[in-house]
Amino acid sequence: MIRRAPMKRTRMRRVGKKGRARSKRLEAVRPALEARSGGRCEIPWCRTSKRPLDPHHLIRRSQGGSDDPASNLVYLCRGDHDRLDLPVTSPRHLRAERFQDDLGRWFALFVDGALVQPVPLAVPLAVPEGKT
């Protein structure tokens, strides 16, 4: 017999065994994240496209981070999202930070051991056909 983890009841929503709950406030920014990422994990070396994607705050909301996709949110697969939550002492730990360049553009900086990769957080503007 398989024993499943009990569902906890919080004040506002049900939370599963991983502690994640779909947030209604993030549903409004999902289309912008989907357009920017093309429906794939935003970590450049991630090759999985079949996993569900989750928004991740580069600066946690409890530390003053916002729900702005152009400065604080990235779209990650569950595997990479879990790696961000690992302790720093873990060999599989993935670190993500944000920084702003001299022109005011925001980037997410992913650090995985020796790999360091910046990813722009601005959603590309659609150019109408025929106009360049």
PDB file of C-alpha atoms in Angstrom:
ATOM      1  CA  MET A   1       0.000   0.000   0.000  1.00  0.00           C
ATOM      2  CA  ILE A   2       1.356   3.398  -0.978  1.00  0.00           C
ATOM      3  CA  ARG A   3       1.034   6.012   1.673  1.00  0.00           C
ATOM      4  CA  ARG A   4       0.654   9.508   0.325  1.00  0.00           C
ATOM      5  CA  ALA A   5       1.702  12.653   2.122  1.00  0.00           C
ATOM      6  CA  PRO A   6      -1.261  14.381   3.730  1.00  0.00           C
ATOM      7  CA  MET A   7      -2.458  17.646   2.272  1.00  0.00           C
ATOM      8  CA  LYS A   8      -2.046  20.544   4.655  1.00  0.00           C
ATOM      9  CA  ARG A   9      -4.740  23.149   4.881  1.00  0.00           C
ATOM     10  CA  THR A  10      -3.480  26.706   5.139  1.00  0.00           C
ATOM     11  CA  ARG A  11      -5.472  29.817   5.668  1.00  0.00           C
ATOM     12  CA  MET A  12      -5.907  30.659   1.975  1.00  0.00           C
ATOM     13  CA  ARG A  13      -5.188  27.541  -0.095  1.00  0.00           C
ATOM     14  CA  ARG A  14      -4.266  23.869  -0.054  1.00  0.00           C
ATOM     15  CA  VAL A  15      -0.588  23.078  -0.162  1.00  0.00           C
ATOM     16  CA  GLY A  16       0.793  19.744  -1.383  1.00  0.00           C
ATOM     17  CA  LYS A  17       3.689  17.742   0.001  1.00  0.00           C
ATOM     18  CA  LYS A  18       6.253  19.985  -1.761  1.00  0.00           C
ATOM     19  CA  GLY A  19       4.735  23.088  -0.202  1.00  0.00           C
ATOM     20  CA  ARG A  20       3.923  24.725  -3.538  1.00  0.00           C
ATOM     21  CA  ALA A  21       0.550  26.171  -4.315  1.00  0.00           C
ATOM     22  CA  ARG A  22      -0.545  27.912  -7.454  1.00  0.00           C
ATOM     23  CA  SER A  23      -0.776  31.555  -6.664  1.00  0.00           C
ATOM     24  CA  LYS A  24      -3.550  33.619  -8.166  1.00  0.00           C
ATOM     25  CA  ARG A  25      -1.397  36.722  -8.225  1.00  0.00           C
ATOM     26  CA  LEU A  26       1.152  35.011 -10.471  1.00  0.00           C
ATOM     27  CA  GLU A  27      -1.451  33.796 -12.985  1.00  0.00           C
ATOM     28  CA  ALA A  28      -1.607  37.340 -14.419  1.00  0.00           C
ATOM     29  CA  VAL A  29       2.122  37.378 -15.248  1.00  0.00           C
ATOM     30  CA  ARG A  30       2.301  33.849 -16.696  1.00  0.00           C
ATOM     31  CA  PRO A  31       1.526  35.011 -20.270  1.00  0.00           C
ATOM     32  CA  ALA A  32       4.429  37.492 -20.161  1.00  0.00           C
ATOM     33  CA  LEU A  33       6.777  34.822 -18.816  1.00  0.00           C
ATOM     34  CA  GLU A  34       5.543  32.358 -21.440  1.00  0.00           C
ATOM     35  CA  ALA A  35       6.178  34.884 -24.227  1.00  0.00           C
ATOM     36  CA  ARG A  36       9.677  35.649 -22.999  1.00  0.00           C
ATOM     37  CA  SER A  37      10.744  32.050 -22.445  1.00  0.00           C
ATOM     38  CA  GLY A  38       9.003  30.472 -25.425  1.00  0.00           C
ATOM     39  CA  GLY A  39       7.533  27.819 -23.139  1.00  0.00           C
ATOM     40  CA  ARG A  40      10.954  26.488 -22.073  1.00  0.00           C
ATOM     41  CA  CYS A  41      13.010  26.688 -18.914  1.00  0.00           C
ATOM     42  CA  GLU A  42      14.999  29.952 -18.904  1.00  0.00           C
ATOM     43  CA  ILE A  43      18.229  28.367 -17.688  1.00  0.00           C
ATOM     44  CA  PRO A  44      20.342  28.296 -20.864  1.00  0.00           C
ATOM     45  CA  TRP A  45      21.848  24.826 -20.379  1.00  0.00           C
ATOM     46  CA  CYS A  46      18.548  23.162 -19.397  1.00  0.00           C
ATOM     47  CA  ARG A  47      17.433  20.734 -22.084  1.00  0.00           C
ATOM     48  CA  THR A  48      14.134  19.548 -20.579  1.00  0.00           C
ATOM     49  CA  SER A  49      10.956  20.860 -22.115  1.00  0.00           C
ATOM     50  CA  LYS A  50       8.414  18.310 -20.859  1.00  0.00           C
ATOM     51  CA  ARG A  51       8.318  19.384 -17.219  1.00  0.00           C
ATOM     52  CA  PRO A  52       5.803  21.936 -15.946  1.00  0.00           C
ATOM     53  CA  LEU A  53       7.206  25.445 -15.563  1.00  0.00           C
ATOM     54  CA  ASP A  54       7.068  27.525 -12.387  1.00  0.00           C
ATOM     55  CA  PRO A  55       7.714  31.237 -11.867  1.00  0.00           C
ATOM     56  CA  HIS A  56      10.642  31.853  -9.521  1.00  0.00           C
ATOM     57  CA  HIS A  57      11.355  35.100  -7.660  1.00  0.00           C
ATOM     58  CA  LEU A  58      15.022  36.112  -7.835  1.00  0.00           C
ATOM     59  CA  ILE A  59      14.447  38.229  -4.731  1.00  0.00           C
ATOM     60  CA  ARG A  60      11.910  36.596  -2.443  1.00  0.00           C
ATOM     61  CA  ARG A  61       8.693  38.449  -1.765  1.00  0.00           C
ATOM     62  CA  SER A  62       9.374  38.185   1.960  1.00  0.00           C
ATOM     63  CA  GLN A  63      12.583  40.155   1.350  1.00  0.00           C
ATOM     64  CA  GLY A  64      10.886  42.883  -0.679  1.00  0.00           C
ATOM     65  CA  GLY A  65      10.852  41.286  -4.145  1.00  0.00           C
ATOM     66  CA  SER A  66       8.051  42.078  -6.572  1.00  0.00           C
ATOM     67  CA  ASP A  67       5.969  40.061  -9.060  1.00  0.00           C
ATOM     68  CA  ASP A  68       7.393  42.043 -11.984  1.00  0.00           C
ATOM     69  CA  PRO A  69       8.490  39.691 -14.809  1.00  0.00           C
ATOM     70  CA  ALA A  70      10.842  42.340 -16.217  1.00  0.00           C
ATOM     71  CA  SER A  71      12.957  42.586 -13.070  1.00  0.00           C
ATOM     72  CA  ASN A  72      12.331  39.753 -10.620  1.00  0.00           C
ATOM     73  CA  LEU A  73      10.706  36.653 -12.160  1.00  0.00           C
ATOM     74  CA  VAL A  74      12.129  33.786 -14.220  1.00  0.00           C
ATOM     75  CA  TYR A  75      10.322  30.742 -15.636  1.00  0.00           C
ATOM     76  CA  LEU A  76      11.987  27.493 -14.559  1.00  0.00           C
ATOM     77  CA  CYS A  77      11.284  23.778 -14.847  1.00  0.00           C
ATOM     78  CA  ARG A  78      10.553  21.984 -11.594  1.00  0.00           C
ATOM     79  CA  GLY A  79      13.947  20.264 -11.529  1.00  0.00           C
ATOM     80  CA  ASP A  80      15.892  23.529 -11.732  1.00  0.00           C
ATOM     81  CA  HIS A  81      13.475  25.231  -9.361  1.00  0.00           C
ATOM     82  CA  ASP A  82      14.172  22.479  -6.822  1.00  0.00           C
ATOM     83  CA  ARG A  83      17.946  22.930  -7.331  1.00  0.00           C
ATOM     84  CA  LEU A  84      17.618  26.610  -6.386  1.00  0.00           C
ATOM     85  CA  ASP A  85      16.030  25.586  -3.095  1.00  0.00           C
ATOM     86  CA  LEU A  86      18.846  23.172  -2.154  1.00  0.00           C
ATOM     87  CA  PRO A  87      21.258  24.191   0.612  1.00  0.00           C
ATOM     88  CA  VAL A  88      24.439  25.944  -0.496  1.00  0.00           C
ATOM     89  CA  THR A  89      26.512  23.011   0.752  1.00  0.00           C
ATOM     90  CA  SER A  90      24.838  20.622  -1.705  1.00  0.00           C
ATOM     91  CA  PRO A  91      26.911  19.806  -4.818  1.00  0.00           C
ATOM     92  CA  ARG A  92      23.802  20.189  -7.004  1.00  0.00           C
ATOM     93  CA  HIS A  93      22.974  23.672  -5.664  1.00  0.00           C
ATOM     94  CA  LEU A  94      22.129  26.261  -8.321  1.00  0.00           C
ATOM     95  CA  ARG A  95      22.427  29.963  -7.536  1.00  0.00           C
ATOM     96  CA  ALA A  96      20.422  32.724  -9.201  1.00  0.00           C
ATOM     97  CA  GLU A  97      20.890  36.451  -8.719  1.00  0.00           C
ATOM     98  CA  ARG A  98      19.733  39.522 -10.551  1.00  0.00           C
ATOM     99  CA  PHE A  99      21.737  42.499 -11.705  1.00  0.00           C
ATOM    100  CA  GLN A 100      21.211  45.665 -13.721  1.00  0.00           C
ATOM    101  CA  ASP A 101      23.626  46.850 -16.404  1.00  0.00           C
ATOM    102  CA  ASP A 102      24.647  50.445 -17.167  1.00  0.00           C
ATOM    103  CA  LEU A 103      21.709  50.870 -19.569  1.00  0.00           C
ATOM    104  CA  GLY A 104      19.143  49.919 -16.925  1.00  0.00           C
ATOM    105  CA  ARG A 105      18.380  46.415 -18.289  1.00  0.00           C
ATOM    106  CA  TRP A 106      17.737  43.641 -15.772  1.00  0.00           C
ATOM    107  CA  PHE A 107      19.414  40.235 -16.079  1.00  0.00           C
ATOM    108  CA  ALA A 108      19.202  36.968 -14.173  1.00  0.00           C
ATOM    109  CA  LEU A 109      22.617  35.481 -13.476  1.00  0.00           C
ATOM    110  CA  PHE A 110      22.649  31.692 -13.084  1.00  0.00           C
ATOM    111  CA  VAL A 111      25.712  30.100 -11.467  1.00  0.00           C
ATOM    112  CA  ASP A 112      26.188  26.337 -11.636  1.00  0.00           C
ATOM    113  CA  GLY A 113      29.705  25.501 -10.499  1.00  0.00           C
ATOM    114  CA  ALA A 114      31.974  26.966 -13.177  1.00  0.00           C
ATOM    115  CA  LEU A 115      29.100  27.864 -15.556  1.00  0.00           C
ATOM    116  CA  VAL A 116      27.928  31.477 -15.289  1.00  0.00           C
ATOM    117  CA  GLN A 117      25.226  32.625 -17.702  1.00  0.00           C
ATOM    118  CA  PRO A 118      23.300  35.940 -17.761  1.00  0.00           C
ATOM    119  CA  VAL A 119      19.752  35.892 -19.135  1.00  0.00           C
ATOM    120  CA  PRO A 120      17.919  39.144 -20.071  1.00  0.00           C
ATOM    121  CA  LEU A 121      14.633  39.653 -18.249  1.00  0.00           C
ATOM    122  CA  ALA A 122      13.048  42.078 -20.728  1.00  0.00           C
ATOM    123  CA  VAL A 123      10.239  40.709 -22.871  1.00  0.00           C
ATOM    124  CA  PRO A 124      11.170  41.281 -26.537  1.00  0.00           C
ATOM    125  CA  LEU A 125       8.862  43.685 -28.349  1.00  0.00           C
ATOM    126  CA  ALA A 126       6.992  42.274 -31.330  1.00  0.00           C
ATOM    127  CA  VAL A 127       7.909  44.078 -34.565  1.00  0.00           C
ATOM    128  CA  PRO A 128       5.050  44.223 -37.119  1.00  0.00           C
ATOM    129  CA  GLU A 129       5.807  42.437 -40.375  1.00  0.00           C
ATOM    130  CA  GLY A 130       7.083  44.676 -43.133  1.00  0.00           C
ATOM    131  CA  LYS A 131       8.636  47.170 -40.691  1.00  0.00           C
ATOM    132  CA  THR A 132      12.286  46.850 -39.751  1.00  0.00           C
TER     133      THR A 132
END
